[in-house]
């Protein structure tokens, strides 16, 4: 079972969009996936059409001692939804013994998943630390815009500290370039900068800017259900294949809809 935390202390970089659509993409590749929503804003939960206030078995309840009961979403895909009361968890956890590993302990008995994907809040507080102690891998979505790498050293230091003190098996296994628009020179330059910095850790599959990806959450559906033909779906399926270690299918030519960037697998 691979446990992947999607982390970036900045908001709006594509963590949740990636958590939802990478999970749904892996599910389409016949992998059994559990998406864990660790953001009190519940964006991942809502993006999959689940009403946070109607849920009992939320990540807040689980951090408070409830037994996790994954909710089925679609074939091969389950979720542990979040709710607004998770906003108080940082404070409540602060005085708990073993506060950094409560989630890891709570999920220890979960079996039968190929992937657990943890969608984090844009902060490096206790909730994200709990994600980092639960995970075996960190993946960092980066927006291909000016200042993409600004502040990233704090994140890298935090991952290193968690690894040293709490979770020796943790490693950064991938940088996911998000909202890539090859027509913009700033996007190309940022991508170059990201590749110089992280080298082969950068996934070949870049996620292009695609309005369908921004629309899908309001319909409560993953990109594969909402607009399976769009290049947002193409990019997230390519990323899912890369994450799962499945060989890319050679493509004869980029499809006309795929914009300025040649098809990447
Ligand atoms: P985070 O979870 O890091 O805060 P989100 O995944 O919620 O970021 O993305 C921030 C906003 O950008 C959302 O409105 C989302 O729909 C939009 N977005 C994310 N990725 C893309 C993309 N590749 N193309 C277009 N819009 C995107
Ligand atoms: Mg988010």
Coordinates of C-alpha atoms and ligand atoms in Angstrom, one line a residue:
X1 CA 0.0 0.0 0.0
X2 CA 1.6 3.3 -1.1
X3 CA 0.7 6.3 1.0
X4 CA 1.2 9.6 -0.7
X5 CA 0.9 13.0 0.9
X6 CA 0.2 15.9 -1.5
X7 CA 1.8 18.9 0.2
X8 CA 2.6 22.5 -0.5
X9 CA 2.2 25.2 2.2
X10 CA 0.8 27.5 -0.5
X11 CA -2.9 27.5 -1.4
X12 CA -4.2 27.4 -4.9
X13 CA -1.3 25.5 -6.5
X14 CA -3.3 22.4 -7.4
X15 CA -3.1 20.0 -4.4
X16 CA -6.8 19.2 -4.2
X17 CA -7.3 19.1 -8.0
X18 CA -4.4 16.6 -8.1
X19 CA -5.6 14.6 -5.1
X20 CA -9.0 14.1 -6.6
X21 CA -8.0 13.5 -10.2
X22 CA -4.9 11.5 -9.5
X23 CA -7.0 9.3 -7.2
X24 CA -9.7 8.9 -9.8
X25 CA -7.1 8.2 -12.5
X26 CA -5.5 5.5 -10.4
X27 CA -8.9 4.0 -9.8
X28 CA -9.5 3.9 -13.5
X29 CA -6.2 1.9 -13.8
X30 CA -7.8 -0.7 -11.5
X31 CA -6.0 0.4 -8.4
X32 CA -7.9 0.5 -5.2
X33 CA -7.6 4.1 -3.9
X34 CA -8.5 5.8 -0.6
X35 CA -8.5 9.6 -0.7
X36 CA -8.1 11.2 2.7
X37 CA -9.3 14.8 3.0
X38 CA -7.3 16.6 5.6
X39 CA -8.3 20.1 4.8
X40 CA -11.1 21.7 6.9
X41 CA -12.3 23.5 3.7
X42 CA -13.4 20.0 2.4
X43 CA -12.6 20.9 -1.2
X44 CA -11.7 17.3 -2.1
X45 CA -14.8 16.0 -0.4
X46 CA -17.1 18.5 -2.2
X47 CA -15.3 17.9 -5.5
X48 CA -16.5 14.3 -5.4
X49 CA -20.1 15.3 -4.7
X50 CA -20.1 14.6 -1.0
X51 CA -21.8 17.0 1.4
X52 CA -19.3 17.5 4.3
X53 CA -22.0 18.4 6.9
X54 CA -23.9 15.2 6.3
X55 CA -20.9 13.0 7.1
X56 CA -20.3 11.2 10.4
X57 CA -17.1 9.3 9.7
X58 CA -15.0 12.4 8.9
X59 CA -11.2 12.8 9.3
X60 CA -12.0 14.9 12.4
X61 CA -14.0 12.1 13.9
X62 CA -11.1 9.7 13.1
X63 CA -8.5 11.9 14.7
X64 CA -10.8 12.0 17.7
X65 CA -10.9 8.2 18.0
X66 CA -13.6 7.0 15.6
X67 CA -12.8 3.9 13.5
X68 CA -12.2 4.8 9.9
X69 CA -15.0 3.7 7.6
X70 CA -14.1 4.7 4.0
X71 CA -17.1 5.9 2.0
X72 CA -17.4 4.4 -1.6
X73 CA -17.3 7.1 -4.3
X74 CA -17.0 5.3 -7.6
X75 CA -15.5 2.0 -8.7
X76 CA -12.1 1.4 -6.9
X77 CA -12.3 4.8 -5.2
X78 CA -13.2 5.6 -1.5
X79 CA -12.9 8.7 0.6
X80 CA -12.5 9.7 4.2
X81 CA -14.3 13.1 4.0
X82 CA -13.4 16.1 6.0
X83 CA -15.7 18.6 7.7
X84 CA -15.4 22.2 9.0
X85 CA -14.8 21.0 12.6
X86 CA -11.4 19.8 11.4
X87 CA -10.4 23.5 11.6
X88 CA -10.4 23.1 15.4
X89 CA -8.2 20.0 15.3
X90 CA -4.9 21.8 15.2
X91 CA -5.7 23.4 18.6
X92 CA -7.2 20.2 20.0
X93 CA -4.4 18.0 18.9
X94 CA -1.8 20.4 20.3
X95 CA -2.0 19.0 23.8
X96 CA -2.5 15.4 22.9
X97 CA 0.2 12.8 23.6
X98 CA 1.8 11.6 20.4
X99 CA 0.0 14.4 18.5
X100 CA 2.2 14.0 15.4
X101 CA 1.2 10.4 14.7
X102 CA -2.5 10.2 15.7
X103 CA -3.6 9.8 12.0
X104 CA -0.9 7.1 11.4
X105 CA -2.2 5.1 14.4
X106 CA -5.8 5.6 13.4
X107 CA -5.3 4.3 9.9
X108 CA -2.9 1.5 10.8
X109 CA -5.5 -1.2 10.5
X110 CA -6.8 -0.1 7.1
X111 CA -6.1 -2.9 4.5
X112 CA -6.9 -3.6 0.9
X113 CA -5.9 -0.3 -0.7
X114 CA -3.2 0.1 -3.3
X115 CA -2.9 3.8 -2.7
X116 CA -3.8 6.2 0.1
X117 CA -3.7 9.8 -1.1
X118 CA -3.7 12.5 1.5
X119 CA -4.9 16.0 0.5
X120 CA -3.3 18.5 2.9
X121 CA -4.1 22.0 4.0
X122 CA -2.0 24.9 2.8
X123 CA 0.0 25.1 6.1
X124 CA 2.6 23.1 7.8
X125 CA 0.7 22.7 11.1
X126 CA -0.1 19.6 12.9
X127 CA -2.6 18.3 10.3
X128 CA 0.1 18.3 7.7
X129 CA 2.6 16.9 10.1
X130 CA 0.1 14.0 10.7
X131 CA -0.1 13.5 6.9
X132 CA 3.7 13.4 6.7
X133 CA 4.0 10.8 9.5
X134 CA 1.3 8.7 7.9
X135 CA 2.7 8.9 4.4
X136 CA 5.6 7.0 2.8
X137 CA 5.9 9.5 0.0
X138 CA 5.6 13.2 -0.4
X139 CA 4.5 14.6 -3.7
X140 CA 4.6 18.4 -4.2
X141 CA 2.3 20.0 -6.7
X142 CA 3.9 23.3 -8.0
X143 CA 2.1 25.9 -9.9
X144 CA 4.1 26.9 -13.0
X145 CA 4.0 30.5 -12.2
X146 CA 6.3 33.2 -10.8
X147 CA 7.5 32.4 -7.3
X148 CA 6.6 28.7 -7.6
X149 CA 9.6 27.8 -5.6
X150 CA 9.4 30.6 -3.2
X151 CA 9.1 29.3 0.4
X152 CA 9.7 25.7 -0.8
X153 CA 12.8 25.4 1.4
X154 CA 10.6 25.6 4.5
X155 CA 8.6 22.7 3.2
X156 CA 11.7 20.7 2.3
X157 CA 13.1 21.3 5.8
X158 CA 9.9 20.2 7.4
X159 CA 9.9 17.0 5.4
X160 CA 13.5 16.4 6.4
X161 CA 12.8 17.0 10.1
X162 CA 9.8 14.6 10.0
X163 CA 11.9 12.0 8.3
X164 CA 14.7 12.3 10.8
X165 CA 12.6 12.4 13.9
X166 CA 9.3 10.6 13.2
X167 CA 9.2 8.7 9.9
X168 CA 12.5 7.5 8.6
X169 CA 10.9 5.9 5.6
X170 CA 9.5 9.2 4.2
X171 CA 10.9 10.4 0.9
X172 CA 10.0 13.0 -1.7
X173 CA 9.1 10.9 -4.7
X174 CA 7.7 13.5 -7.1
X175 CA 7.2 17.1 -8.1
X176 CA 4.0 17.6 -10.1
X177 CA 4.0 20.7 -12.4
X178 CA 0.5 22.1 -12.3
X179 CA -1.4 24.7 -14.3
X180 CA 1.2 24.6 -17.0
X181 CA 0.5 26.9 -20.0
X182 CA 3.3 26.4 -22.6
X183 CA 2.3 29.6 -24.4
X184 CA 3.5 31.7 -21.5
X185 CA 7.2 32.2 -21.3
X186 CA 7.0 32.5 -17.5
X187 CA 5.5 29.0 -17.3
X188 CA 8.3 27.6 -19.5
X189 CA 10.9 29.4 -17.5
X190 CA 9.4 28.3 -14.2
X191 CA 9.3 24.7 -15.4
X192 CA 13.0 24.9 -16.3
X193 CA 13.7 26.3 -12.9
X194 CA 11.8 23.4 -11.3
X195 CA 13.6 20.8 -13.4
X196 CA 17.0 22.4 -12.6
X197 CA 16.2 22.2 -8.9
X198 CA 14.5 18.8 -8.6
X199 CA 15.9 17.0 -11.7
X200 CA 14.5 13.6 -12.2
X201 CA 12.0 13.9 -9.4
X202 CA 9.9 16.0 -11.6
X203 CA 7.1 14.0 -13.3
X204 CA 7.2 13.9 -17.0
X205 CA 3.4 14.3 -17.0
X206 CA 2.7 18.0 -16.7
X207 CA -0.8 19.2 -15.8
X208 CA -1.8 21.8 -18.3
X209 CA -4.1 24.7 -17.4
X210 CA -7.6 23.5 -18.5
X211 CA -10.8 25.2 -17.6
X212 CA -12.6 21.8 -17.4
X213 CA -10.4 21.0 -14.3
X214 CA -11.7 24.1 -12.6
X215 CA -15.3 23.4 -13.6
X216 CA -15.5 19.7 -12.6
X217 CA -15.6 20.3 -8.8
X218 CA -18.8 22.3 -9.0
X219 CA -20.4 19.3 -10.6
X220 CA -19.1 17.1 -7.9
X221 CA -17.3 14.8 -10.3
X222 CA -13.8 13.9 -11.2
X223 CA -12.5 15.0 -14.5
X224 CA -12.9 11.5 -15.9
X225 CA -16.7 11.6 -15.2
X226 CA -17.2 15.3 -16.0
X227 CA -15.2 15.7 -19.3
X228 CA -13.3 12.5 -20.1
X229 CA -12.2 13.8 -23.5
X230 CA -10.5 17.0 -22.3
X231 CA -6.8 17.3 -22.0
X232 CA -7.1 17.7 -18.2
X233 CA -8.3 14.1 -18.1
X234 CA -5.5 13.1 -20.5
X235 CA -2.9 14.8 -18.3
X236 CA -4.2 13.3 -15.0
X237 CA -4.4 9.8 -16.6
X238 CA -0.8 10.2 -17.8
X239 CA 0.2 11.2 -14.3
X240 CA -1.7 8.3 -12.7
X241 CA 0.1 5.9 -15.1
X242 CA 3.5 7.4 -14.2
X243 CA 2.7 7.2 -10.5
X244 CA 1.6 3.6 -10.8
X245 CA 4.7 2.8 -12.9
X246 CA 2.7 1.8 -16.0
X247 CA 4.5 2.1 -19.3
X248 CA 3.3 5.0 -21.4
X249 CA 1.3 4.1 -24.5
X250 CA 3.2 5.6 -27.4
X251 CA 1.1 8.2 -29.1
X252 CA 1.3 8.7 -32.9
X253 CA 0.8 12.5 -32.7
X254 CA -0.5 15.0 -30.2
X255 CA -4.3 15.4 -30.5
X256 CA -5.4 18.8 -31.9
X257 CA -7.1 19.6 -28.6
X258 CA -4.0 19.2 -26.6
X259 CA -2.8 22.8 -26.9
X260 CA 0.7 24.0 -27.3
X261 CA 2.4 21.3 -25.2
X262 CA 3.1 18.1 -27.0
X263 CA 1.4 15.1 -25.4
X264 CA 3.5 14.0 -22.4
X265 CA 3.2 10.6 -20.8
Ligands
LIG1 P1 -4.9 23.8 -3.6 O1 -5.6 22.6 -3.2 O2 -3.5 23.7 -3.7 O3 -5.4 25.0 -2.8 P2 -6.6 23.6 -5.9 O4 -6.4 22.3 -6.5 O5 -7.9 23.9 -5.1 O6 -5.4 24.1 -5.1 O7 -6.6 24.7 -7.2 C1 -6.8 26.1 -7.0 C2 -7.8 26.6 -8.1 O8 -7.2 26.4 -9.4 C3 -9.1 25.8 -8.1 O9 -10.1 26.7 -8.4 C4 -8.9 24.8 -9.2 O10 -10.1 24.4 -9.8 C5 -8.0 25.5 -10.2 N1 -7.1 24.6 -10.9 C6 -6.3 23.7 -10.4 N2 -5.6 23.0 -11.4 C7 -6.0 23.6 -12.5 C8 -5.6 23.4 -13.9 N3 -4.7 22.5 -14.3 N4 -6.3 24.1 -14.8 C9 -7.2 25.0 -14.5 N5 -7.6 25.3 -13.2 C10 -7.0 24.6 -12.2
LIG2 MG1 -6.8 22.2 -1.4

